[in-house]
Coordinates of C-alpha atoms and ligand atoms in Angstrom, one line a residue:
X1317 CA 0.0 0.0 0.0
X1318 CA 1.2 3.2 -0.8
X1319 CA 1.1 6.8 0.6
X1320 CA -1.8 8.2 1.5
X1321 CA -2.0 11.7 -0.8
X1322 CA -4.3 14.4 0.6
X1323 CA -5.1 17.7 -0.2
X1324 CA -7.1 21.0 1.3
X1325 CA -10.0 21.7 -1.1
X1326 CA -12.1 24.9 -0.9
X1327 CA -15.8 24.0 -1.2
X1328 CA -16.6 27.1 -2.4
X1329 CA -14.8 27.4 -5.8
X1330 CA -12.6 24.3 -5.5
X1331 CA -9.1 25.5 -5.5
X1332 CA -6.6 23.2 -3.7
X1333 CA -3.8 23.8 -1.3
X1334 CA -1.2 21.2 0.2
X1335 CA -2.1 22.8 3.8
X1336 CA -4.5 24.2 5.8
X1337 CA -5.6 27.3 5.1
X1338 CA -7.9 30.2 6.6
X1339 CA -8.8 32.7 3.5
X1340 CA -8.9 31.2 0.1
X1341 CA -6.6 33.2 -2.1
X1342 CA -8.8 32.5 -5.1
X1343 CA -12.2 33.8 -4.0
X1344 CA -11.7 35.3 -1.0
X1345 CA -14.1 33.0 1.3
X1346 CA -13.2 31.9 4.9
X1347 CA -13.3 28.7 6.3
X1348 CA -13.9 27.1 3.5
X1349 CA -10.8 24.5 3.4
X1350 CA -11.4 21.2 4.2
X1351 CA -9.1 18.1 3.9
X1352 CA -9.3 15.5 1.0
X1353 CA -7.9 12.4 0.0
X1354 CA -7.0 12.0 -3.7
X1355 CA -5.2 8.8 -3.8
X1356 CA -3.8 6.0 -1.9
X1357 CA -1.2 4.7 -4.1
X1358 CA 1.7 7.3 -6.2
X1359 CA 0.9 6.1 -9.5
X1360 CA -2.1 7.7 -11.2
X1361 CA -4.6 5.0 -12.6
X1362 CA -6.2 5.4 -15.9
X1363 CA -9.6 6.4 -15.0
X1364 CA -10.9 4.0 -18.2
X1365 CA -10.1 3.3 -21.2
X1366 CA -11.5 5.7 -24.3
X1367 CA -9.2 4.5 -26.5
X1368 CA -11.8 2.9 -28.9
X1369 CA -13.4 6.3 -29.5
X1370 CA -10.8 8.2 -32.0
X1371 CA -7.2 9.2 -32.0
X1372 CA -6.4 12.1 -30.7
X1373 CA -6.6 15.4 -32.6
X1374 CA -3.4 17.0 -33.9
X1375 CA -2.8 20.3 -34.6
X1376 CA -4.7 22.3 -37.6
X1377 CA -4.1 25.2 -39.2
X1378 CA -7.3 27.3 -38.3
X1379 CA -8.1 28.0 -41.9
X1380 CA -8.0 24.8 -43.0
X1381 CA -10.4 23.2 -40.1
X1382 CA -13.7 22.4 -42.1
X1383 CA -16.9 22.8 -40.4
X1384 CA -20.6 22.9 -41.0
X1385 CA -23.3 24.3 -39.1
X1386 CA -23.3 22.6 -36.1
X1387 CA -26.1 19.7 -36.5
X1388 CA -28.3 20.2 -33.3
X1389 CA -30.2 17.2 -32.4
X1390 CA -33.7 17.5 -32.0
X1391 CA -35.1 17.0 -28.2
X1392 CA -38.6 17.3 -29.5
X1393 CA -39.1 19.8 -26.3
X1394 CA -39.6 23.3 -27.9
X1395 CA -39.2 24.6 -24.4
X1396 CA -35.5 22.9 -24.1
X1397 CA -34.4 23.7 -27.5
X1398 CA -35.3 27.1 -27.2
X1399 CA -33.2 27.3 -24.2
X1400 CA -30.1 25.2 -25.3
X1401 CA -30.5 27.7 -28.8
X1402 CA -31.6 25.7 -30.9
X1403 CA -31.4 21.8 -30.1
X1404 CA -28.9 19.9 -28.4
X1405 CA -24.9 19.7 -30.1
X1406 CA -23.2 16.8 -30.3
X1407 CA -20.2 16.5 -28.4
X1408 CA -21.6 19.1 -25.7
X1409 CA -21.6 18.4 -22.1
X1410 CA -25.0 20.4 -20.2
X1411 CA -25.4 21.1 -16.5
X1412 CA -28.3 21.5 -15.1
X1413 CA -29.2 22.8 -11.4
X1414 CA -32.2 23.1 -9.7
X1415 CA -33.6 22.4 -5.8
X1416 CA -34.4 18.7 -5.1
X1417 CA -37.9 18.5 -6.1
X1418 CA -38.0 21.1 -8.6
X1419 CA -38.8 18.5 -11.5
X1420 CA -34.9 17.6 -12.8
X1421 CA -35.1 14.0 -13.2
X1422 CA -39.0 14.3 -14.7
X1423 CA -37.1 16.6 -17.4
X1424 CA -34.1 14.5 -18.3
X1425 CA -36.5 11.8 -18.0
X1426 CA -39.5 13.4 -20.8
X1427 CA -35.9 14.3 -23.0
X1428 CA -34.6 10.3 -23.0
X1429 CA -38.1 9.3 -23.7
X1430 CA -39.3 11.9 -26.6
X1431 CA -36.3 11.7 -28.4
X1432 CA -36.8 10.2 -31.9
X1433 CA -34.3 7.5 -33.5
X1434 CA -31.6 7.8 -30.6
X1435 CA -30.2 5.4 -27.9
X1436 CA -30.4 7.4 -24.5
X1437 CA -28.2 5.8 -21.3
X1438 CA -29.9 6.8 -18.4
X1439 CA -27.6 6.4 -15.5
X1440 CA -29.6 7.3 -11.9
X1441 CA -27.5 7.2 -9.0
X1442 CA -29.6 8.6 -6.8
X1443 CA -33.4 6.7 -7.6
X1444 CA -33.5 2.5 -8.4
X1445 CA -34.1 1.6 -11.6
X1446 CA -37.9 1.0 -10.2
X1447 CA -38.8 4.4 -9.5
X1448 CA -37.6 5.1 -12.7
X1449 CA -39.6 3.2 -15.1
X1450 CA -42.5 4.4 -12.1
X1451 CA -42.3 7.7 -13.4
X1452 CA -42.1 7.2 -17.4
X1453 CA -45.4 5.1 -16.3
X1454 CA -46.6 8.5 -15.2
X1455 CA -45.5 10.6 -18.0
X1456 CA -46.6 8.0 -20.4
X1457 CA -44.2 7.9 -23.4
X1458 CA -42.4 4.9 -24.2
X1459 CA -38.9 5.1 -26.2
X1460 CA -37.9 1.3 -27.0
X1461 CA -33.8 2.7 -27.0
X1462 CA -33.8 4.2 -23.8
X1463 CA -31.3 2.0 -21.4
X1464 CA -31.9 2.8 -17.3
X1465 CA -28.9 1.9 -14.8
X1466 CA -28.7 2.5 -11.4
X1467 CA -24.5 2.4 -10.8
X1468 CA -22.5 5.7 -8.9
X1469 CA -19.2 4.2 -10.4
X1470 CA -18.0 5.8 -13.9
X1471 CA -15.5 3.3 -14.1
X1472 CA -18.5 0.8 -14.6
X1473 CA -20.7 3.5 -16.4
X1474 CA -17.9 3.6 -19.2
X1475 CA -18.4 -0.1 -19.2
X1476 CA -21.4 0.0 -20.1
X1477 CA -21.7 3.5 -22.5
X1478 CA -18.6 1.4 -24.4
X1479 CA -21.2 -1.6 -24.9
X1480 CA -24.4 0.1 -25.6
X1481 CA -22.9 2.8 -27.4
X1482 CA -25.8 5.8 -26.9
X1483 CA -26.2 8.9 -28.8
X1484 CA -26.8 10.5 -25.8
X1485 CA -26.1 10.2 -21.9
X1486 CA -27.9 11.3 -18.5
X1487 CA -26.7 11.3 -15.5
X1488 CA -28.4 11.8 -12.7
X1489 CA -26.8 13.2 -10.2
X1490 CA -23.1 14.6 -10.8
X1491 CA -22.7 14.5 -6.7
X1492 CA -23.8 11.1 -6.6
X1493 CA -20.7 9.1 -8.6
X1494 CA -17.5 8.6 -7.7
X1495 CA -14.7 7.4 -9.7
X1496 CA -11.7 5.0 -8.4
X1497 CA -9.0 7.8 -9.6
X1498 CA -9.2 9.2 -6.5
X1499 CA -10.3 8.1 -3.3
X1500 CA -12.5 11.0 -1.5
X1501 CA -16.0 10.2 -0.8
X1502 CA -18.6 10.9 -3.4
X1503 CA -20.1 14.3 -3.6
X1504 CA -16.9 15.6 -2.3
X1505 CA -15.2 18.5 -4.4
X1506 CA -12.1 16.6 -6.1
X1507 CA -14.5 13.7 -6.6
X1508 CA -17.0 15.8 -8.4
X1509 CA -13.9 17.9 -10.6
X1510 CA -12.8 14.5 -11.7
X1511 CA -15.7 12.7 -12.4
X1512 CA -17.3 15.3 -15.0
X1513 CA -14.1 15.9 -16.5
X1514 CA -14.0 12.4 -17.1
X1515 CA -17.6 12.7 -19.3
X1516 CA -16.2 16.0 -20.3
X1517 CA -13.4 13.8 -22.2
X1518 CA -15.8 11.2 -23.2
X1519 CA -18.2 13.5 -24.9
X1520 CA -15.2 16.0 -26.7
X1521 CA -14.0 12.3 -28.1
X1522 CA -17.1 10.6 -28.7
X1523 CA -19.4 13.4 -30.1
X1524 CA -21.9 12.1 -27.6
X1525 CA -23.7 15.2 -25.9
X1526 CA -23.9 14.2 -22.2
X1527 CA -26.7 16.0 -19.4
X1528 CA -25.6 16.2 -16.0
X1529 CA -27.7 16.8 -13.2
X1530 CA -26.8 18.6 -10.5
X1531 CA -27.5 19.6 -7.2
X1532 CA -27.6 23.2 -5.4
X1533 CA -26.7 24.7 -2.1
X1534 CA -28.4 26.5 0.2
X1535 CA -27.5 29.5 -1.0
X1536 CA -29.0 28.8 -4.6
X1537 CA -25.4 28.3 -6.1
X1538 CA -24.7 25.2 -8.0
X1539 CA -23.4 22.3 -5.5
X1540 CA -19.7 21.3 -6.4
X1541 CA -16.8 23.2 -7.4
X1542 CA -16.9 26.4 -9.5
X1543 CA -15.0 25.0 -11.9
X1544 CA -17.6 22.8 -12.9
X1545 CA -19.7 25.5 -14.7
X1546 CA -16.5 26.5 -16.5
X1547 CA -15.6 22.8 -17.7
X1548 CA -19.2 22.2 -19.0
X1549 CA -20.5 24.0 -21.8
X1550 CA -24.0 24.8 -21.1
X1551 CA -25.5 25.9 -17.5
X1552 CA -29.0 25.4 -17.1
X1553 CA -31.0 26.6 -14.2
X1554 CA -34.4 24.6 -13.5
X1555 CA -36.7 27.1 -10.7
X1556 CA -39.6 27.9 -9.5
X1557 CA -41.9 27.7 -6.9
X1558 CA -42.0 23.6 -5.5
X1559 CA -46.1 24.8 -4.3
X1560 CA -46.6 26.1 -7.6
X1561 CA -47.2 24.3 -11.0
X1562 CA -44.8 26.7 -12.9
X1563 CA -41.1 25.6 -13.7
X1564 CA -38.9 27.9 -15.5
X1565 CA -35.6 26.6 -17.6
X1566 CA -32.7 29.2 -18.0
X1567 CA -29.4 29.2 -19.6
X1568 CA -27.2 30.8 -17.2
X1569 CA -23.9 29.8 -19.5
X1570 CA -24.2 28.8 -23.3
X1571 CA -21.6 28.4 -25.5
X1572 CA -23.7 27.7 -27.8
X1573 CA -26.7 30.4 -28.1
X1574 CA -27.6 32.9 -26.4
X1575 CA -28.6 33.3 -22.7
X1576 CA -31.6 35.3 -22.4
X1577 CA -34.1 32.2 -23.8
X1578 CA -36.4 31.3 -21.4
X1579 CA -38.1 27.5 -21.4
X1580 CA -41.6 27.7 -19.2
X1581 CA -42.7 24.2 -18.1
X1582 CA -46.4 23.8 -16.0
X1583 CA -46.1 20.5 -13.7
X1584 CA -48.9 18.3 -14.4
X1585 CA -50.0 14.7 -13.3
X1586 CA -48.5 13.5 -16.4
X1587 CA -44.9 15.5 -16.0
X1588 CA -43.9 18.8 -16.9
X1589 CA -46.0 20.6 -20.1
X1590 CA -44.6 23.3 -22.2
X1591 CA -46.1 26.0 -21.9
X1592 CA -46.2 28.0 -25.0
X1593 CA -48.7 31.0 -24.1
X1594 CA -47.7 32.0 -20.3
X1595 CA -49.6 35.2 -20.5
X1596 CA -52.8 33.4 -20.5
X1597 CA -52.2 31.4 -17.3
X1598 CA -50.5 33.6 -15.5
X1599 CA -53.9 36.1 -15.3
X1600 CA -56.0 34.8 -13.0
X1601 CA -59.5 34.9 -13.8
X1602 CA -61.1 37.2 -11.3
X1603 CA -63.9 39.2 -10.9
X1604 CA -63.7 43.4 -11.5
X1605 CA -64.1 45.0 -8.5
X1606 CA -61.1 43.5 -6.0
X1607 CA -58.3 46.0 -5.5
X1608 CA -55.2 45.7 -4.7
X1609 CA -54.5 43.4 -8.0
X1610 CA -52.7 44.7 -11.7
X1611 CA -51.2 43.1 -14.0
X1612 CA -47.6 44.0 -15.0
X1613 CA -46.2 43.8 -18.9
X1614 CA -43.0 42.2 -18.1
X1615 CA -40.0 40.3 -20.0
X1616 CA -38.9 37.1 -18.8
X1617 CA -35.2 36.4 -20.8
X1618 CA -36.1 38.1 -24.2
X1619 CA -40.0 36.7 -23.8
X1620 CA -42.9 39.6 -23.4
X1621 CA -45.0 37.8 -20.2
X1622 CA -48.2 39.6 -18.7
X1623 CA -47.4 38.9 -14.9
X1624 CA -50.4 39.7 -12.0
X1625 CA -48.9 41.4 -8.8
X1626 CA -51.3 41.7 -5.7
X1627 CA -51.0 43.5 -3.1
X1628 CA -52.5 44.1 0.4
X1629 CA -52.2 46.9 2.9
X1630 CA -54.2 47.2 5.8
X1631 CA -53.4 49.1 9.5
X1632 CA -50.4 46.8 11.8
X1633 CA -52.1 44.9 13.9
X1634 CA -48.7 45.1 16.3
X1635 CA -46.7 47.8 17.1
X1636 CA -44.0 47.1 13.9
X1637 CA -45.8 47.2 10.6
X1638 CA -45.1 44.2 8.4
X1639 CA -43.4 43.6 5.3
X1640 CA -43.8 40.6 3.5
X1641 CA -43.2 39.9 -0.7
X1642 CA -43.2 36.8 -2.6
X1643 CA -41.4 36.9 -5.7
X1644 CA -40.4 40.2 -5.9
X1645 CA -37.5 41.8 -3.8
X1646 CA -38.1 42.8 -0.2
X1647 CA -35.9 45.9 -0.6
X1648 CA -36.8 46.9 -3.6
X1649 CA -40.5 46.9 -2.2
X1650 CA -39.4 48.7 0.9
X1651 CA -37.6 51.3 -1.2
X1652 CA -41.2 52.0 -3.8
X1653 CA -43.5 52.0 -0.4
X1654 CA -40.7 54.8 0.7
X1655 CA -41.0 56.8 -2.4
X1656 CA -44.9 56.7 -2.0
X1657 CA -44.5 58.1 1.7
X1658 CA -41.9 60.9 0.8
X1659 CA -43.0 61.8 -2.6
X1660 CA -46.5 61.2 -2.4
X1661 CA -47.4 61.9 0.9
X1662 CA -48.8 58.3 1.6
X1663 CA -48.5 57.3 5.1
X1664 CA -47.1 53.8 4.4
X1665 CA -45.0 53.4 7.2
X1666 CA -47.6 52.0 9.5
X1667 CA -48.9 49.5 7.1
X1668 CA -48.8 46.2 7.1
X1669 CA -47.7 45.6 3.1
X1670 CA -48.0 42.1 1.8
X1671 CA -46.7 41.5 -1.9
X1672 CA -47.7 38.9 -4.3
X1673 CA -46.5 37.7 -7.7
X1674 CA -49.1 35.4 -8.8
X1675 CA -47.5 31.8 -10.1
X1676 CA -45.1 31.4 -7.7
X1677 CA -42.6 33.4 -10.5
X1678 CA -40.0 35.4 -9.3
X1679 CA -39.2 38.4 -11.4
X1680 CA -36.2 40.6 -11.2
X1681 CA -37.6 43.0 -14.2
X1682 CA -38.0 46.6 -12.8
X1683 CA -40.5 47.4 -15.1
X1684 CA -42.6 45.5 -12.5
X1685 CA -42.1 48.6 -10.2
X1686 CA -45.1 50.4 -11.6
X1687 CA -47.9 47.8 -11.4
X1688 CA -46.5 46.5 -8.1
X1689 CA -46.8 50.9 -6.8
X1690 CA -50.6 50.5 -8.5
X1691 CA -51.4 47.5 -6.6
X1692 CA -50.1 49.2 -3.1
X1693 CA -52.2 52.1 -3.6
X1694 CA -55.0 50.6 -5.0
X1695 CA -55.3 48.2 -2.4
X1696 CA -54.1 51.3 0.6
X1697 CA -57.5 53.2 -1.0
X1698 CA -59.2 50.1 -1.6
X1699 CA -59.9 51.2 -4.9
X1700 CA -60.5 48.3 -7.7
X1701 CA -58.5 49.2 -10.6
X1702 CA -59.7 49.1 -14.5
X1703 CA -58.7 44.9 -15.3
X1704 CA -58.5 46.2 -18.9
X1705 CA -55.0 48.3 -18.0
X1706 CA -51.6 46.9 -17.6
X1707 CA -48.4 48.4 -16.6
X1708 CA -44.9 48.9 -17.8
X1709 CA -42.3 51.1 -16.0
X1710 CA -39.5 51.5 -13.4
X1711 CA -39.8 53.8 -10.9
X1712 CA -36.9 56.3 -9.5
X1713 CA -36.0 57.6 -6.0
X1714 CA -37.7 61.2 -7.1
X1715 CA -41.2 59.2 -7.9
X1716 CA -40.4 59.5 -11.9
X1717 CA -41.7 56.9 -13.9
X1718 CA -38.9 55.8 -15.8
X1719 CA -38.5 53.9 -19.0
X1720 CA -37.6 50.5 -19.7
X1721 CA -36.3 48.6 -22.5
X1722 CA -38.0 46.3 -25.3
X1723 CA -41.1 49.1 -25.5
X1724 CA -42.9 47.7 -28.3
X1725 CA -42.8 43.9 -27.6
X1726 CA -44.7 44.7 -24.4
X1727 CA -47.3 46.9 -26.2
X1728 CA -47.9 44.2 -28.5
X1729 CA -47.7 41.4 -26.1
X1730 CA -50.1 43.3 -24.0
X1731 CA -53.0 43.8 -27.3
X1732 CA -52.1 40.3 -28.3
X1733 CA -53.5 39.5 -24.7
X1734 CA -56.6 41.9 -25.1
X1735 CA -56.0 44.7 -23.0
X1736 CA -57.5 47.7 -23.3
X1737 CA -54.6 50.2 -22.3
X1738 CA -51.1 50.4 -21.4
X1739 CA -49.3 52.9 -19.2
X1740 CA -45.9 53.5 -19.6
X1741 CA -43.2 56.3 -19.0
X1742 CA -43.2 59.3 -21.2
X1743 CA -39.6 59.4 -22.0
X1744 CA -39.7 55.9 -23.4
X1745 CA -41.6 56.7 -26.3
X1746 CA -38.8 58.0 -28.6
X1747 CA -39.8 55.9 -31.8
X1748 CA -42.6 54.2 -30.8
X1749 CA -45.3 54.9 -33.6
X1750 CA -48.7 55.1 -31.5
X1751 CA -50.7 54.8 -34.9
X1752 CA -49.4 51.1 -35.3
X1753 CA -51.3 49.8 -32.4
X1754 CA -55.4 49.3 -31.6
X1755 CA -54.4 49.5 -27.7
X1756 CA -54.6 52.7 -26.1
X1757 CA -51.2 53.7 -25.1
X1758 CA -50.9 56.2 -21.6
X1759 CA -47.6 57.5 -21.0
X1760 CA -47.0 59.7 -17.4
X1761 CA -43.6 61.1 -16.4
X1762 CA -44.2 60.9 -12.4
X1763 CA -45.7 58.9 -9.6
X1764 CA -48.2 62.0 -9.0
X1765 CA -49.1 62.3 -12.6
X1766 CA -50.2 58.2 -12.5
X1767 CA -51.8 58.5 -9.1
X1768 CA -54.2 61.7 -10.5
X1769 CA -55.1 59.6 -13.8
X1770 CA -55.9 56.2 -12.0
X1771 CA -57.6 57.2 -8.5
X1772 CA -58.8 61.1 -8.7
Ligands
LIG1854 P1 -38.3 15.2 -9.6 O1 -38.2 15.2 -11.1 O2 -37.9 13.9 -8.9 O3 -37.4 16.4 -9.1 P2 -35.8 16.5 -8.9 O4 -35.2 15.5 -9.7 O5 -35.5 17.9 -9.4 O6 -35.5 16.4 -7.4 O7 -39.8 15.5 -9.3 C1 -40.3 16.6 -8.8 C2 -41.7 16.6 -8.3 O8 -42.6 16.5 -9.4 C3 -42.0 15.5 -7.4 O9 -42.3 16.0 -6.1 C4 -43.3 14.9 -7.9 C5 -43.7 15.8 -9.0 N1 -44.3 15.2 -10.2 C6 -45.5 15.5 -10.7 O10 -46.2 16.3 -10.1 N2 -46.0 14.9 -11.8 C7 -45.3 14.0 -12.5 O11 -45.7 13.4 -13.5 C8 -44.0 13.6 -12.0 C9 -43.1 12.6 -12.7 C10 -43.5 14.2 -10.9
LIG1855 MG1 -34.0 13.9 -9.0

């Protein structure tokens, strides 16, 4: 037996240090170190054996490398092609991160059984091969090529992908296998490094796109070392709300398309549904007269999406007023309820304020600012607002209502959804040819100016 060979890793980014040590010099987090062992014996094994794939590449002259447009596959998932821009390329290796629960595995899952004329390696470390086949029971498609194998060991995997040969491989989850190259426990930082630059190599050599699924922290980040999301190719982010029935798929890294493509997914009995008109199911139906609700024009990636916010204000009960928002920033809410008390003379600050973006959706658009002002004060004066109206527009620490980008696909998004109206900012409409559209279009410069048109 040979020496024991350890190392510190950082669990936050995954840099490594012979010794202890309190600050990491590569991203600056504390207490972060902690020890690892890579190997027992000095000789580094051979992981496996890829020899069969293709020699290795030698040097070209860039002008004389041929290519064609990349041939994406198909994942017959408009939702996921959209996202990954365009279909899936060979040879690519995809994260994709999401809470436990969130849907992953139903998604790889729907992609291994949909896909036409392929043979898909399923690997689950994480679920037996039962619970599996339970669940393409409940999605109900059938794909006669798609292998399942419950194994954590990618020196057996290989085995087996060198046998069956797929066109394309899951694996579900990255933090789940372990490979014999180094002897750490699984889900540990070096093991998860080597083990997905293992399939890295295999799917650069083979041209055999490969789908990891991985786990996040706490904190939202992807589980595992940063230096995963720079080894793979494509980082896709699966959220939403685990109470809700709406999923939302975003490239946060894609070297292959762009990242401001959004995939919306509903979660259904039957697995996860595109959804290809979100608008219309994100408006409730409701009846005229509540207040407190509008209905903000918003974009989602580079996709116009009609959001509702609701909002409810009534006198604290206790001594400290409340402050409570779902899918919309606390501070930013804090920060348009103090604009409404200095610039509009609103006396907010003994409210109880309760925010609410309908869906379970989290948006980070500021044009949401207006409609989610419009709510607060329509549900402060208990005032129903017009259902026909939506809203467009940031708002500023002076009370201005300020303009946001991508004017006209809201407008249109908003008359393809039948609204009456649309108030924006004034100084947004530069260019914008009023004549072109049926829907009435309201543009104010100021919080004052919007609160005289709506409520006096
Ligand atoms: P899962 O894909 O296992 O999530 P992850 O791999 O991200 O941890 O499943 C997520 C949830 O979806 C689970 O709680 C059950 C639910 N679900 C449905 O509602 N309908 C379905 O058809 C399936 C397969 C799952
Ligand atoms: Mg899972």
């Amino acid at each position: 037996m040979g020496k024991v060979k350890s190392a510190y890793f950082c669990q936050n980014c995954g840099a490594q240090s012979p010794k202890w040590i309190g600050k990491c010099p590569s991203c600056g987090e504390w207490n972060t170190y902690i020890e690892e062992v890579i190997r027992r014996d000095g000789d580094y094994k051979q992981a496996h054996d890829l020899s069969y794939l293709k020699p290795i590449d030698k040097p070209q002259l860039i002008n004389e490398i041929e290519w064609t447009d990349t041939i994406r596959i198909n994942t017959s998932d408009d939702e996921l092609n959209r996202v990954l821009g365009g279909g899936l390329v060979p040879g690519s290796l995809v994260l994709i991160g999401g809470e436990p629960g969130i849907g992953k595995s139903t998604l790889m899952l729907q992609l291994a059984l949909n896909i036409k004329n392929s043979r898909v390696f399923y690997v689950t470390g994480e679920e037996s091969s039962q619970q599996i086949s339970l669940r393409a029971k409940r999605i109900g498609k059938e794909n006669p090529d798609c292998y399942i194998l419950n194994e954590t060991s990618t020196q057996h995997i290989f085995k087996h992908i060198e046998r069956l040969r797929p066109k394309l491989v899951i694996i579900d989850s990255i933090q789940a296998l372990h490979t014999d190259s180094i002897d750490s426990s699984a889900g540990s930082i070096s093991q998860i490094k080597e083990c997905a630059g293992e399939f890295h190599r295999y799917a650069k050599m083979s041209g055999t796109p490969v789908l990891l699924i991985g786990h996040i922290t706490k904190e939202g980040g992807l589980a595992g070392p940063k230096i995963l999301e720079h080894m793979v190719d494509t980082v896709l982010q699966f959220e939403g709300d685990r109470n809700y029935v709406f999923r939302i798929l975003r490239a946060t890294k894609n070297r292959f398309g762009s990242t401001s493509e959004i995939g919306i997914y509903e979660m259904q009995q039957t697995g996860l549904k595109e959804v290809s008109n979100p608008s219309e199911i994100l408006i409730s139906q409701r009846d005229n007269n509540l207040s407190g609700i509008t209905i903000a024009a918003t974009i989602e990636g580079i996709r116009p999406i009609l959001i509702e916010t609701q909002a409810l204000v009534s006198t604290a009960a206790y001594g400290t007023p409340q402050r409570s928002s779902t899918g919309f920033d606390a501070r930013r809410l804090n920060m348009l309820l103090a604009v409404l008390e200095k610039r509009s003379g609103f006396r907010l600050g003994v409210k109880d304020v309760f925010l609410n973006i309908a869906g379970g959706i989290k948006v980070d658009d500021p044009a949401i600012d207006l409609a989610v002002v419009c709510a607060v004060l329509s549900s402060n004066e208990d005032i129903p607002l017009d259902p026909n109206i939506c809203f467009a527009a940031e708002i500023g620490l002076s009370g201005e209502v300020r303009a946001v980008n991508r004017i006209e696909q809201r407008i249109m998004e908003a008359e393809k959804q039948g609204f009456k109206s649309i108030l924006l900012s004034k100084f947004g409409m530069k260019g914008v040819n009023r004549n072109k559209y049926k829907i009435e279009i309201i543009d104010k410069g100021s919080i004052d100016d919007v609160i005289s048109y709506l409520f006096r």
